Amino acid sequence: MSRVTVSGVEPIDPAFTAYVSARAEASAEAQGWSPALRERVLRSLYLLTAVHGPHERIKASTVATLPRQRAARAITRVTEVLAHLDLLDDDRIDPLDAWIHRRLSDVHPEIRAEALVWIRIVRHGGPRRRPRSTATVRNQVDASIPFLLDCSKRYRTLRQVTRADLTDWLSQCAAPHNEAVALRNMFKTLKSQRLVFANPARGLSLGARPASVPTPLSPEAIQTLAAAAEGDPALKLLVALIGIHALYPHQARALPLAAVDFTGGRLVHGNIDHPLDAFTRQAAADYIQLRHSRWPHTRNPHLFLSSQTAHSCTPVTIGWMQPLLKDLPVTAQRLREDRILEEAAVTGADPQHLCAVFNITPD
């Protein structure tokens, strides 16, 4: 039986409670939970399994009602343990679904219902249609909302939309490519679902894809970034990986701790194999020291950690990275582009050299 018990609470099935606690202990060991987190998770699981039978699933909404004294991380881990044991009834509201309904809240009800059919297929796929990423769903919904709101002022259904409506609308957009892609996709899907009689967007011109010409960062932006990085080890290492080694942001977030080879003096992972310069070496050493002091028990193999991922084996998300750069006059993409432009200026813009160093295509 678990060493963690709750005074006055006797489990319905002690063997079931002990089994769940043992699996949680195994997760704690594998993922390097701190002693305090382990204690909170075991106590929470004891409370939940004490009043549930072995074949009874536990609602996620019930897990969320646990005492919340510094319990946000504990609730996440409790949910993961129950899900892994197939004991979770996940009745939580889908955040993306809630966001979509908020964005469509002012659209005419019938038009909203038609648009939701399209969005559902974009999200979950259909015959000969693969599901798209959350980012794609958000981008397409955002691009279509202004048109749907405009239609709601005049029409009750998207069956009333004409080709002229679409061309007039797009002519008012400053950069209509994204809007045209979303609207063509929407009407094509609605036609396939027989929700519109004809596809008014068929053959609709997409216009030119928005182009961005990389430009070097200004000296003032570089100075501001350097000053901010000196006071934040995570930001300093991120700047080194993107601004010196020109890693994509997702590559930096997914980089394993073992990629920093201090002995061999290289940054090595997959098709990345770069000499470890003095700035990156010091930035990595400072951050790894902070990492070890803040999460001494972690088993997460990734270089960058957050308070959430330190108790799992997953990499940090873009939501971890964005706040680091939020108040700075530069994005991660601009920082990477600046590094490539700098290398191009030094080497005479030799495309073969740039492709070899930064793993980019000639385009």
mmCIF file of C-alpha atoms in Angstrom:
data_model
loop_
_atom_site.group_PDB
_atom_site.id
_atom_site.type_symbol
_atom_site.label_atom_id
_atom_site.label_comp_id
_atom_site.label_asym_id
_atom_site.label_seq_id
_atom_site.Cartn_x
_atom_site.Cartn_y
_atom_site.Cartn_z
ATOM 1 C CA MET A 1 0.000 0.000 0.000
ATOM 2 C CA SER A 2 1.124 3.582 -0.645
ATOM 3 C CA ARG A 3 3.083 5.277 2.095
ATOM 4 C CA VAL A 4 0.858 8.313 1.558
ATOM 5 C CA THR A 5 -2.497 8.054 3.318
ATOM 6 C CA VAL A 6 -5.160 10.554 4.297
ATOM 7 C CA SER A 7 -6.476 10.576 7.836
ATOM 8 C CA GLY A 8 -10.066 9.331 8.075
ATOM 9 C CA VAL A 9 -10.265 8.173 4.429
ATOM 10 C CA GLU A 10 -10.466 4.429 3.853
ATOM 11 C CA PRO A 11 -10.289 3.248 0.227
ATOM 12 C CA ILE A 12 -13.096 1.188 -1.268
ATOM 13 C CA ASP A 13 -10.511 -1.201 -2.714
ATOM 14 C CA PRO A 14 -7.087 -0.922 -1.020
ATOM 15 C CA ALA A 15 -5.464 -3.104 -3.684
ATOM 16 C CA PHE A 16 -6.661 -0.762 -6.440
ATOM 17 C CA THR A 17 -5.366 2.286 -4.562
ATOM 18 C CA ALA A 18 -2.021 0.584 -3.994
ATOM 19 C CA TYR A 19 -1.771 -0.348 -7.695
ATOM 20 C CA VAL A 20 -2.390 3.219 -8.892
ATOM 21 C CA SER A 21 0.035 4.605 -6.289
ATOM 22 C CA ALA A 22 2.730 2.161 -7.406
ATOM 23 C CA ARG A 23 2.333 3.254 -11.023
ATOM 24 C CA ALA A 24 2.567 6.870 -9.944
ATOM 25 C CA GLU A 25 5.751 6.070 -8.012
ATOM 26 C CA ALA A 26 7.198 4.555 -11.192
ATOM 27 C CA SER A 27 6.326 7.710 -13.149
ATOM 28 C CA ALA A 28 7.878 9.852 -10.420
ATOM 29 C CA GLU A 29 11.126 7.906 -10.695
ATOM 30 C CA ALA A 30 11.167 7.870 -14.500
ATOM 31 C CA GLN A 31 10.392 11.576 -14.872
ATOM 32 C CA GLY A 32 12.316 12.916 -11.895
ATOM 33 C CA TRP A 33 9.499 14.485 -9.912
ATOM 34 C CA SER A 34 10.545 16.532 -6.921
ATOM 35 C CA PRO A 35 9.704 15.029 -3.493
ATOM 36 C CA ALA A 36 7.038 17.705 -2.926
ATOM 37 C CA LEU A 37 5.371 17.037 -6.300
ATOM 38 C CA ARG A 38 5.481 13.291 -5.709
ATOM 39 C CA GLU A 39 3.832 13.743 -2.308
ATOM 40 C CA ARG A 40 1.033 15.924 -3.761
ATOM 41 C CA VAL A 41 0.351 13.531 -6.643
ATOM 42 C CA LEU A 42 0.214 10.458 -4.387
ATOM 43 C CA ARG A 43 -2.053 12.212 -1.911
ATOM 44 C CA SER A 44 -4.390 13.296 -4.721
ATOM 45 C CA LEU A 45 -4.487 9.813 -6.240
ATOM 46 C CA TYR A 46 -5.217 8.330 -2.824
ATOM 47 C CA LEU A 47 -8.217 10.653 -2.412
ATOM 48 C CA LEU A 48 -9.519 9.838 -5.902
ATOM 49 C CA THR A 49 -9.047 6.072 -5.834
ATOM 50 C CA ALA A 50 -10.410 5.811 -2.305
ATOM 51 C CA VAL A 51 -13.901 6.710 -3.556
ATOM 52 C CA HIS A 52 -13.734 5.015 -6.997
ATOM 53 C CA GLY A 53 -13.784 1.336 -7.820
ATOM 54 C CA PRO A 54 -11.171 -0.425 -9.987
ATOM 55 C CA HIS A 55 -13.383 -0.390 -13.101
ATOM 56 C CA GLU A 56 -14.754 3.124 -12.619
ATOM 57 C CA ARG A 57 -13.249 5.913 -14.709
ATOM 58 C CA ILE A 58 -12.463 9.185 -12.959
ATOM 59 C CA LYS A 59 -13.631 12.393 -14.617
ATOM 60 C CA ALA A 60 -11.017 15.010 -15.436
ATOM 61 C CA SER A 61 -13.393 17.614 -14.027
ATOM 62 C CA THR A 62 -13.290 15.728 -10.714
ATOM 63 C CA VAL A 63 -9.482 15.804 -10.752
ATOM 64 C CA ALA A 64 -9.651 19.577 -11.281
ATOM 65 C CA THR A 65 -11.615 20.005 -8.031
ATOM 66 C CA LEU A 66 -8.753 18.703 -5.886
ATOM 67 C CA PRO A 67 -7.319 21.135 -3.304
ATOM 68 C CA ARG A 68 -5.251 23.629 -5.304
ATOM 69 C CA GLN A 69 -2.484 24.533 -2.878
ATOM 70 C CA ARG A 70 0.353 24.798 -5.411
ATOM 71 C CA ALA A 71 -1.463 21.950 -7.172
ATOM 72 C CA ALA A 72 -1.530 22.965 -10.849
ATOM 73 C CA ARG A 73 1.449 20.751 -11.706
ATOM 74 C CA ALA A 74 0.174 17.968 -9.462
ATOM 75 C CA ILE A 75 -3.208 17.967 -11.209
ATOM 76 C CA THR A 76 -1.469 17.706 -14.587
ATOM 77 C CA ARG A 77 0.571 14.728 -13.410
ATOM 78 C CA VAL A 78 -2.467 13.074 -11.764
ATOM 79 C CA THR A 79 -4.368 13.423 -15.037
ATOM 80 C CA GLU A 80 -1.454 11.891 -16.963
ATOM 81 C CA VAL A 81 -1.185 8.917 -14.589
ATOM 82 C CA LEU A 82 -4.911 8.170 -14.824
ATOM 83 C CA ALA A 83 -4.890 8.552 -18.617
ATOM 84 C CA HIS A 84 -1.915 6.196 -18.926
ATOM 85 C CA LEU A 85 -3.814 3.586 -16.864
ATOM 86 C CA ASP A 86 -6.957 4.114 -18.973
ATOM 87 C CA LEU A 87 -8.805 5.313 -15.870
ATOM 88 C CA LEU A 88 -9.535 8.870 -17.064
ATOM 89 C CA ASP A 89 -12.869 10.108 -18.389
ATOM 90 C CA ASP A 90 -11.638 13.256 -20.115
ATOM 91 C CA ASP A 91 -14.618 15.592 -19.957
ATOM 92 C CA ARG A 92 -12.546 18.768 -20.167
ATOM 93 C CA ILE A 93 -13.502 21.478 -22.629
ATOM 94 C CA ASP A 94 -11.263 21.439 -25.689
ATOM 95 C CA PRO A 95 -9.381 24.799 -25.609
ATOM 96 C CA LEU A 96 -9.294 25.045 -29.420
ATOM 97 C CA ASP A 97 -13.003 24.280 -29.637
ATOM 98 C CA ALA A 98 -13.756 26.987 -27.067
ATOM 99 C CA TRP A 99 -11.584 29.468 -28.996
ATOM 100 C CA ILE A 100 -13.352 28.675 -32.290
ATOM 101 C CA HIS A 101 -16.788 29.226 -30.757
ATOM 102 C CA ARG A 102 -15.658 32.539 -29.238
ATOM 103 C CA ARG A 103 -14.386 33.732 -32.617
ATOM 104 C CA LEU A 104 -17.654 32.722 -34.303
ATOM 105 C CA SER A 105 -19.924 34.085 -31.578
ATOM 106 C CA ASP A 106 -21.045 37.144 -33.598
ATOM 107 C CA VAL A 107 -21.569 35.255 -36.863
ATOM 108 C CA HIS A 108 -25.177 34.554 -37.962
ATOM 109 C CA PRO A 109 -26.258 31.187 -36.449
ATOM 110 C CA GLU A 110 -26.911 29.448 -39.780
ATOM 111 C CA ILE A 111 -23.664 30.721 -41.299
ATOM 112 C CA ARG A 112 -21.855 29.713 -38.105
ATOM 113 C CA ALA A 113 -23.241 26.169 -38.366
ATOM 114 C CA GLU A 114 -22.046 25.920 -41.989
ATOM 115 C CA ALA A 115 -18.604 27.268 -41.112
ATOM 116 C CA LEU A 116 -18.293 24.769 -38.243
ATOM 117 C CA VAL A 117 -18.759 21.881 -40.697
ATOM 118 C CA TRP A 118 -15.755 23.178 -42.653
ATOM 119 C CA ILE A 119 -13.684 23.781 -39.517
ATOM 120 C CA ARG A 120 -14.460 20.296 -38.199
ATOM 121 C CA ILE A 121 -13.077 18.739 -41.392
ATOM 122 C CA VAL A 122 -9.986 20.963 -41.317
ATOM 123 C CA ARG A 123 -9.381 19.879 -37.711
ATOM 124 C CA HIS A 124 -10.220 16.197 -37.884
ATOM 125 C CA GLY A 125 -9.916 15.341 -41.564
ATOM 126 C CA GLY A 126 -12.333 13.407 -43.728
ATOM 127 C CA PRO A 127 -12.392 11.267 -46.871
ATOM 128 C CA ARG A 128 -9.138 12.079 -48.686
ATOM 129 C CA ARG A 129 -8.572 14.976 -46.273
ATOM 130 C CA ARG A 130 -5.898 14.768 -43.613
ATOM 131 C CA PRO A 131 -6.325 16.674 -40.325
ATOM 132 C CA ARG A 132 -4.377 19.907 -40.145
ATOM 133 C CA SER A 133 -2.296 21.294 -37.308
ATOM 134 C CA THR A 134 -3.723 23.549 -34.612
ATOM 135 C CA ALA A 135 -1.744 26.480 -36.046
ATOM 136 C CA THR A 136 -3.272 25.923 -39.500
ATOM 137 C CA VAL A 137 -6.773 25.709 -38.016
ATOM 138 C CA ARG A 138 -6.264 28.976 -36.136
ATOM 139 C CA ASN A 139 -4.818 30.732 -39.174
ATOM 140 C CA GLN A 140 -7.655 29.642 -41.473
ATOM 141 C CA VAL A 141 -10.350 30.547 -38.943
ATOM 142 C CA ASP A 142 -8.750 33.955 -38.338
ATOM 143 C CA ALA A 143 -8.529 34.594 -42.081
ATOM 144 C CA SER A 144 -12.195 33.698 -42.679
ATOM 145 C CA ILE A 145 -13.849 35.442 -39.695
ATOM 146 C CA PRO A 146 -13.989 38.996 -41.180
ATOM 147 C CA PHE A 147 -15.699 37.673 -44.329
ATOM 148 C CA LEU A 148 -18.173 35.602 -42.310
ATOM 149 C CA LEU A 149 -19.039 38.631 -40.166
ATOM 150 C CA ASP A 150 -19.570 40.719 -43.295
ATOM 151 C CA CYS A 151 -21.831 38.021 -44.773
ATOM 152 C CA SER A 152 -23.836 37.908 -41.540
ATOM 153 C CA LYS A 153 -24.927 41.504 -42.114
ATOM 154 C CA ARG A 154 -26.567 40.637 -45.466
ATOM 155 C CA TYR A 155 -27.205 36.917 -45.678
ATOM 156 C CA ARG A 156 -28.662 34.056 -43.640
ATOM 157 C CA THR A 157 -26.629 31.299 -45.295
ATOM 158 C CA LEU A 158 -23.402 30.914 -47.265
ATOM 159 C CA ARG A 159 -25.497 29.536 -50.154
ATOM 160 C CA GLN A 160 -26.331 33.168 -50.916
ATOM 161 C CA VAL A 161 -22.692 34.201 -51.411
ATOM 162 C CA THR A 162 -21.770 35.050 -54.990
ATOM 163 C CA ARG A 163 -18.490 35.222 -56.865
ATOM 164 C CA ALA A 164 -18.791 39.018 -56.846
ATOM 165 C CA ASP A 165 -19.042 39.001 -53.040
ATOM 166 C CA LEU A 166 -15.729 37.160 -52.818
ATOM 167 C CA THR A 167 -13.855 39.258 -55.367
ATOM 168 C CA ASP A 168 -15.167 42.516 -53.851
ATOM 169 C CA TRP A 169 -14.153 41.404 -50.388
ATOM 170 C CA LEU A 170 -10.657 40.312 -51.402
ATOM 171 C CA SER A 171 -10.092 43.550 -53.334
ATOM 172 C CA GLN A 172 -10.408 45.399 -50.013
ATOM 173 C CA CYS A 173 -7.788 43.232 -48.259
ATOM 174 C CA ALA A 174 -4.288 44.634 -48.101
ATOM 175 C CA ALA A 175 -2.687 41.181 -48.538
ATOM 176 C CA PRO A 176 -5.508 38.856 -49.624
ATOM 177 C CA HIS A 177 -3.543 35.619 -50.120
ATOM 178 C CA ASN A 178 -4.324 34.069 -46.722
ATOM 179 C CA GLU A 179 -7.991 35.114 -46.918
ATOM 180 C CA ALA A 180 -8.315 33.687 -50.438
ATOM 181 C CA VAL A 181 -6.777 30.365 -49.393
ATOM 182 C CA ALA A 182 -9.167 30.051 -46.435
ATOM 183 C CA LEU A 183 -12.273 31.010 -48.436
ATOM 184 C CA ARG A 184 -11.435 28.679 -51.325
ATOM 185 C CA ASN A 185 -10.878 25.860 -48.850
ATOM 186 C CA MET A 186 -14.135 26.622 -47.030
ATOM 187 C CA PHE A 187 -16.389 26.740 -50.095
ATOM 188 C CA LYS A 188 -14.746 23.678 -51.660
ATOM 189 C CA THR A 189 -15.442 21.740 -48.461
ATOM 190 C CA LEU A 190 -19.030 22.995 -48.181
ATOM 191 C CA LYS A 191 -19.665 22.006 -51.820
ATOM 192 C CA SER A 192 -18.323 18.501 -51.141
ATOM 193 C CA GLN A 193 -20.677 18.291 -48.137
ATOM 194 C CA ARG A 194 -23.584 19.541 -50.305
ATOM 195 C CA LEU A 195 -24.151 22.537 -48.071
ATOM 196 C CA VAL A 196 -23.839 24.980 -50.988
ATOM 197 C CA PHE A 197 -25.306 24.448 -54.455
ATOM 198 C CA ALA A 198 -22.327 25.881 -56.327
ATOM 199 C CA ASN A 199 -18.789 26.791 -55.322
ATOM 200 C CA PRO A 200 -18.410 30.569 -55.861
ATOM 201 C CA ALA A 201 -14.715 30.365 -54.979
ATOM 202 C CA ARG A 202 -13.794 27.821 -57.641
ATOM 203 C CA GLY A 203 -10.744 29.060 -59.563
ATOM 204 C CA LEU A 204 -10.539 32.143 -57.365
ATOM 205 C CA SER A 205 -7.157 33.826 -57.720
ATOM 206 C CA LEU A 206 -5.057 33.503 -54.584
ATOM 207 C CA GLY A 207 -2.969 36.555 -55.376
ATOM 208 C CA ALA A 208 0.687 36.814 -54.511
ATOM 209 C CA ARG A 209 1.888 35.071 -51.376
ATOM 210 C CA PRO A 210 3.011 37.676 -48.827
ATOM 211 C CA ALA A 211 6.736 38.115 -49.237
ATOM 212 C CA SER A 212 9.206 39.184 -46.608
ATOM 213 C CA VAL A 213 12.689 40.323 -47.524
ATOM 214 C CA PRO A 214 15.100 39.638 -44.654
ATOM 215 C CA THR A 215 16.821 42.737 -43.336
ATOM 216 C CA PRO A 216 19.690 43.014 -40.858
ATOM 217 C CA LEU A 217 18.909 43.929 -37.267
ATOM 218 C CA SER A 218 19.731 47.475 -36.251
ATOM 219 C CA PRO A 219 22.640 48.079 -33.845
ATOM 220 C CA GLU A 220 20.125 49.392 -31.286
ATOM 221 C CA ALA A 221 18.072 46.163 -31.462
ATOM 222 C CA ILE A 222 21.211 44.052 -31.052
ATOM 223 C CA GLN A 223 22.317 46.087 -28.015
ATOM 224 C CA THR A 224 18.873 45.780 -26.402
ATOM 225 C CA LEU A 225 18.860 42.021 -26.990
ATOM 226 C CA ALA A 226 22.383 41.595 -25.635
ATOM 227 C CA ALA A 227 21.564 43.542 -22.471
ATOM 228 C CA ALA A 228 18.439 41.471 -21.832
ATOM 229 C CA ALA A 229 20.291 38.206 -22.474
ATOM 230 C CA GLU A 230 22.959 38.993 -19.865
ATOM 231 C CA GLY A 231 20.324 38.885 -17.143
ATOM 232 C CA ASP A 232 18.544 35.724 -18.268
ATOM 233 C CA PRO A 233 20.496 32.464 -18.820
ATOM 234 C CA ALA A 234 17.651 30.861 -20.806
ATOM 235 C CA LEU A 235 17.393 33.857 -23.144
ATOM 236 C CA LYS A 236 21.175 34.033 -23.509
ATOM 237 C CA LEU A 237 21.391 30.401 -24.603
ATOM 238 C CA LEU A 238 18.406 30.808 -26.917
ATOM 239 C CA VAL A 239 20.082 33.826 -28.527
ATOM 240 C CA ALA A 240 23.268 31.789 -28.984
ATOM 241 C CA LEU A 241 21.492 28.845 -30.596
ATOM 242 C CA ILE A 242 19.362 30.963 -32.948
ATOM 243 C CA GLY A 243 21.543 34.052 -33.393
ATOM 244 C CA ILE A 244 24.903 32.257 -33.781
ATOM 245 C CA HIS A 245 24.059 28.719 -34.929
ATOM 246 C CA ALA A 246 20.917 29.805 -36.848
ATOM 247 C CA LEU A 247 18.781 26.983 -35.488
ATOM 248 C CA TYR A 248 15.092 27.161 -36.182
ATOM 249 C CA PRO A 249 13.135 27.928 -33.001
ATOM 250 C CA HIS A 250 11.627 24.433 -32.953
ATOM 251 C CA GLN A 251 15.121 22.928 -33.280
ATOM 252 C CA ALA A 252 16.360 24.935 -30.292
ATOM 253 C CA ARG A 253 13.359 23.899 -28.168
ATOM 254 C CA ALA A 254 13.798 20.226 -29.059
ATOM 255 C CA LEU A 255 17.581 20.142 -28.581
ATOM 256 C CA PRO A 256 18.675 17.416 -26.125
ATOM 257 C CA LEU A 257 21.042 18.150 -23.268
ATOM 258 C CA ALA A 258 23.536 15.692 -24.798
ATOM 259 C CA ALA A 259 23.823 17.880 -27.925
ATOM 260 C CA VAL A 260 26.171 20.243 -26.070
ATOM 261 C CA ASP A 261 29.494 18.397 -26.151
ATOM 262 C CA PHE A 262 31.820 20.405 -23.914
ATOM 263 C CA THR A 263 34.625 17.839 -24.208
ATOM 264 C CA GLY A 264 34.611 17.694 -27.986
ATOM 265 C CA GLY A 265 33.777 21.380 -28.285
ATOM 266 C CA ARG A 266 30.833 20.890 -30.635
ATOM 267 C CA LEU A 267 27.075 21.292 -30.888
ATOM 268 C CA VAL A 268 25.900 18.001 -32.368
ATOM 269 C CA HIS A 269 22.386 16.712 -32.993
ATOM 270 C CA GLY A 270 20.982 15.116 -36.138
ATOM 271 C CA ASN A 271 22.195 17.159 -39.105
ATOM 272 C CA ILE A 272 23.499 19.889 -36.776
ATOM 273 C CA ASP A 273 27.259 19.689 -36.254
ATOM 274 C CA HIS A 274 28.795 23.055 -35.383
ATOM 275 C CA PRO A 275 31.919 24.109 -33.482
ATOM 276 C CA LEU A 276 31.042 25.276 -29.969
ATOM 277 C CA ASP A 277 32.105 28.923 -29.882
ATOM 278 C CA ALA A 278 33.089 30.629 -26.617
ATOM 279 C CA PHE A 279 29.818 32.572 -26.261
ATOM 280 C CA THR A 280 27.618 29.504 -26.761
ATOM 281 C CA ARG A 281 29.838 27.393 -24.491
ATOM 282 C CA GLN A 282 29.525 29.908 -21.628
ATOM 283 C CA ALA A 283 25.794 30.433 -22.225
ATOM 284 C CA ALA A 284 25.202 26.668 -22.182
ATOM 285 C CA ALA A 285 27.294 26.207 -19.026
ATOM 286 C CA ASP A 286 25.404 28.974 -17.210
ATOM 287 C CA TYR A 287 21.998 27.660 -18.211
ATOM 288 C CA ILE A 288 22.818 24.024 -17.420
ATOM 289 C CA GLN A 289 24.015 25.082 -13.947
ATOM 290 C CA LEU A 290 20.700 26.900 -13.440
ATOM 291 C CA ARG A 291 18.819 23.883 -14.815
ATOM 292 C CA HIS A 292 20.494 21.511 -12.365
ATOM 293 C CA SER A 293 19.933 23.783 -9.379
ATOM 294 C CA ARG A 294 16.271 24.439 -10.203
ATOM 295 C CA TRP A 295 15.280 20.886 -11.216
ATOM 296 C CA PRO A 296 17.839 18.540 -9.636
ATOM 297 C CA HIS A 297 15.575 15.469 -9.933
ATOM 298 C CA THR A 298 14.444 15.892 -13.537
ATOM 299 C CA ARG A 299 14.786 13.044 -16.029
ATOM 300 C CA ASN A 300 13.807 15.172 -19.002
ATOM 301 C CA PRO A 301 16.493 14.711 -21.698
ATOM 302 C CA HIS A 302 15.910 18.115 -23.341
ATOM 303 C CA LEU A 303 18.227 21.072 -22.868
ATOM 304 C CA PHE A 304 15.534 23.661 -22.160
ATOM 305 C CA LEU A 305 13.074 23.011 -19.350
ATOM 306 C CA SER A 306 10.054 24.717 -17.863
ATOM 307 C CA SER A 307 8.226 24.163 -14.596
ATOM 308 C CA GLN A 308 5.836 21.898 -16.518
ATOM 309 C CA THR A 309 8.231 19.901 -18.704
ATOM 310 C CA ALA A 310 10.758 19.354 -15.903
ATOM 311 C CA HIS A 311 8.411 16.682 -14.535
ATOM 312 C CA SER A 312 7.864 14.997 -17.897
ATOM 313 C CA CYS A 313 9.960 14.009 -20.906
ATOM 314 C CA THR A 314 8.518 16.477 -23.409
ATOM 315 C CA PRO A 315 10.279 19.535 -24.890
ATOM 316 C CA VAL A 316 9.216 23.064 -24.039
ATOM 317 C CA THR A 317 6.571 24.581 -26.289
ATOM 318 C CA ILE A 318 6.500 27.812 -28.246
ATOM 319 C CA GLY A 319 4.462 29.199 -25.346
ATOM 320 C CA TRP A 320 7.621 28.935 -23.215
ATOM 321 C CA MET A 321 9.778 30.742 -25.759
ATOM 322 C CA GLN A 322 7.501 33.623 -26.712
ATOM 323 C CA PRO A 323 7.568 35.381 -23.303
ATOM 324 C CA LEU A 324 11.381 35.421 -23.407
ATOM 325 C CA LEU A 325 11.273 37.600 -26.532
ATOM 326 C CA LYS A 326 7.996 39.393 -25.822
ATOM 327 C CA ASP A 327 9.370 42.804 -24.830
ATOM 328 C CA LEU A 328 12.328 42.747 -27.202
ATOM 329 C CA PRO A 329 12.568 44.456 -30.625
ATOM 330 C CA VAL A 330 13.270 41.148 -32.390
ATOM 331 C CA THR A 331 11.557 37.836 -33.132
ATOM 332 C CA ALA A 332 13.275 34.458 -33.225
ATOM 333 C CA GLN A 333 12.825 34.359 -37.004
ATOM 334 C CA ARG A 334 14.391 37.831 -37.422
ATOM 335 C CA LEU A 335 17.304 36.775 -35.225
ATOM 336 C CA ARG A 336 17.943 33.693 -37.354
ATOM 337 C CA GLU A 337 17.662 35.675 -40.594
ATOM 338 C CA ASP A 338 20.154 38.232 -39.286
ATOM 339 C CA ARG A 339 22.699 35.478 -38.633
ATOM 340 C CA ILE A 340 22.294 34.078 -42.156
ATOM 341 C CA LEU A 341 22.593 37.562 -43.676
ATOM 342 C CA GLU A 342 25.764 38.148 -41.666
ATOM 343 C CA GLU A 343 27.289 34.893 -42.954
ATOM 344 C CA ALA A 344 26.236 35.785 -46.505
ATOM 345 C CA ALA A 345 27.935 39.184 -46.253
ATOM 346 C CA VAL A 346 31.176 37.641 -44.971
ATOM 347 C CA THR A 347 31.330 34.822 -47.545
ATOM 348 C CA GLY A 348 30.117 36.685 -50.609
ATOM 349 C CA ALA A 349 26.660 35.091 -50.465
ATOM 350 C CA ASP A 350 27.914 31.736 -51.741
ATOM 351 C CA PRO A 351 24.685 29.668 -51.887
ATOM 352 C CA GLN A 352 26.507 26.341 -51.525
ATOM 353 C CA HIS A 353 28.232 27.544 -48.374
ATOM 354 C CA LEU A 354 24.996 28.865 -46.848
ATOM 355 C CA CYS A 355 23.155 25.626 -47.654
ATOM 356 C CA ALA A 356 25.908 23.547 -46.047
ATOM 357 C CA VAL A 357 26.256 25.667 -42.910
ATOM 358 C CA PHE A 358 22.598 26.343 -42.169
ATOM 359 C CA ASN A 359 20.877 23.314 -43.742
ATOM 360 C CA ILE A 360 18.730 25.508 -45.966
ATOM 361 C CA THR A 361 17.595 24.949 -49.547
ATOM 362 C CA PRO A 362 18.827 27.130 -52.430
ATOM 363 C CA ASP A 363 15.401 28.831 -52.546
#
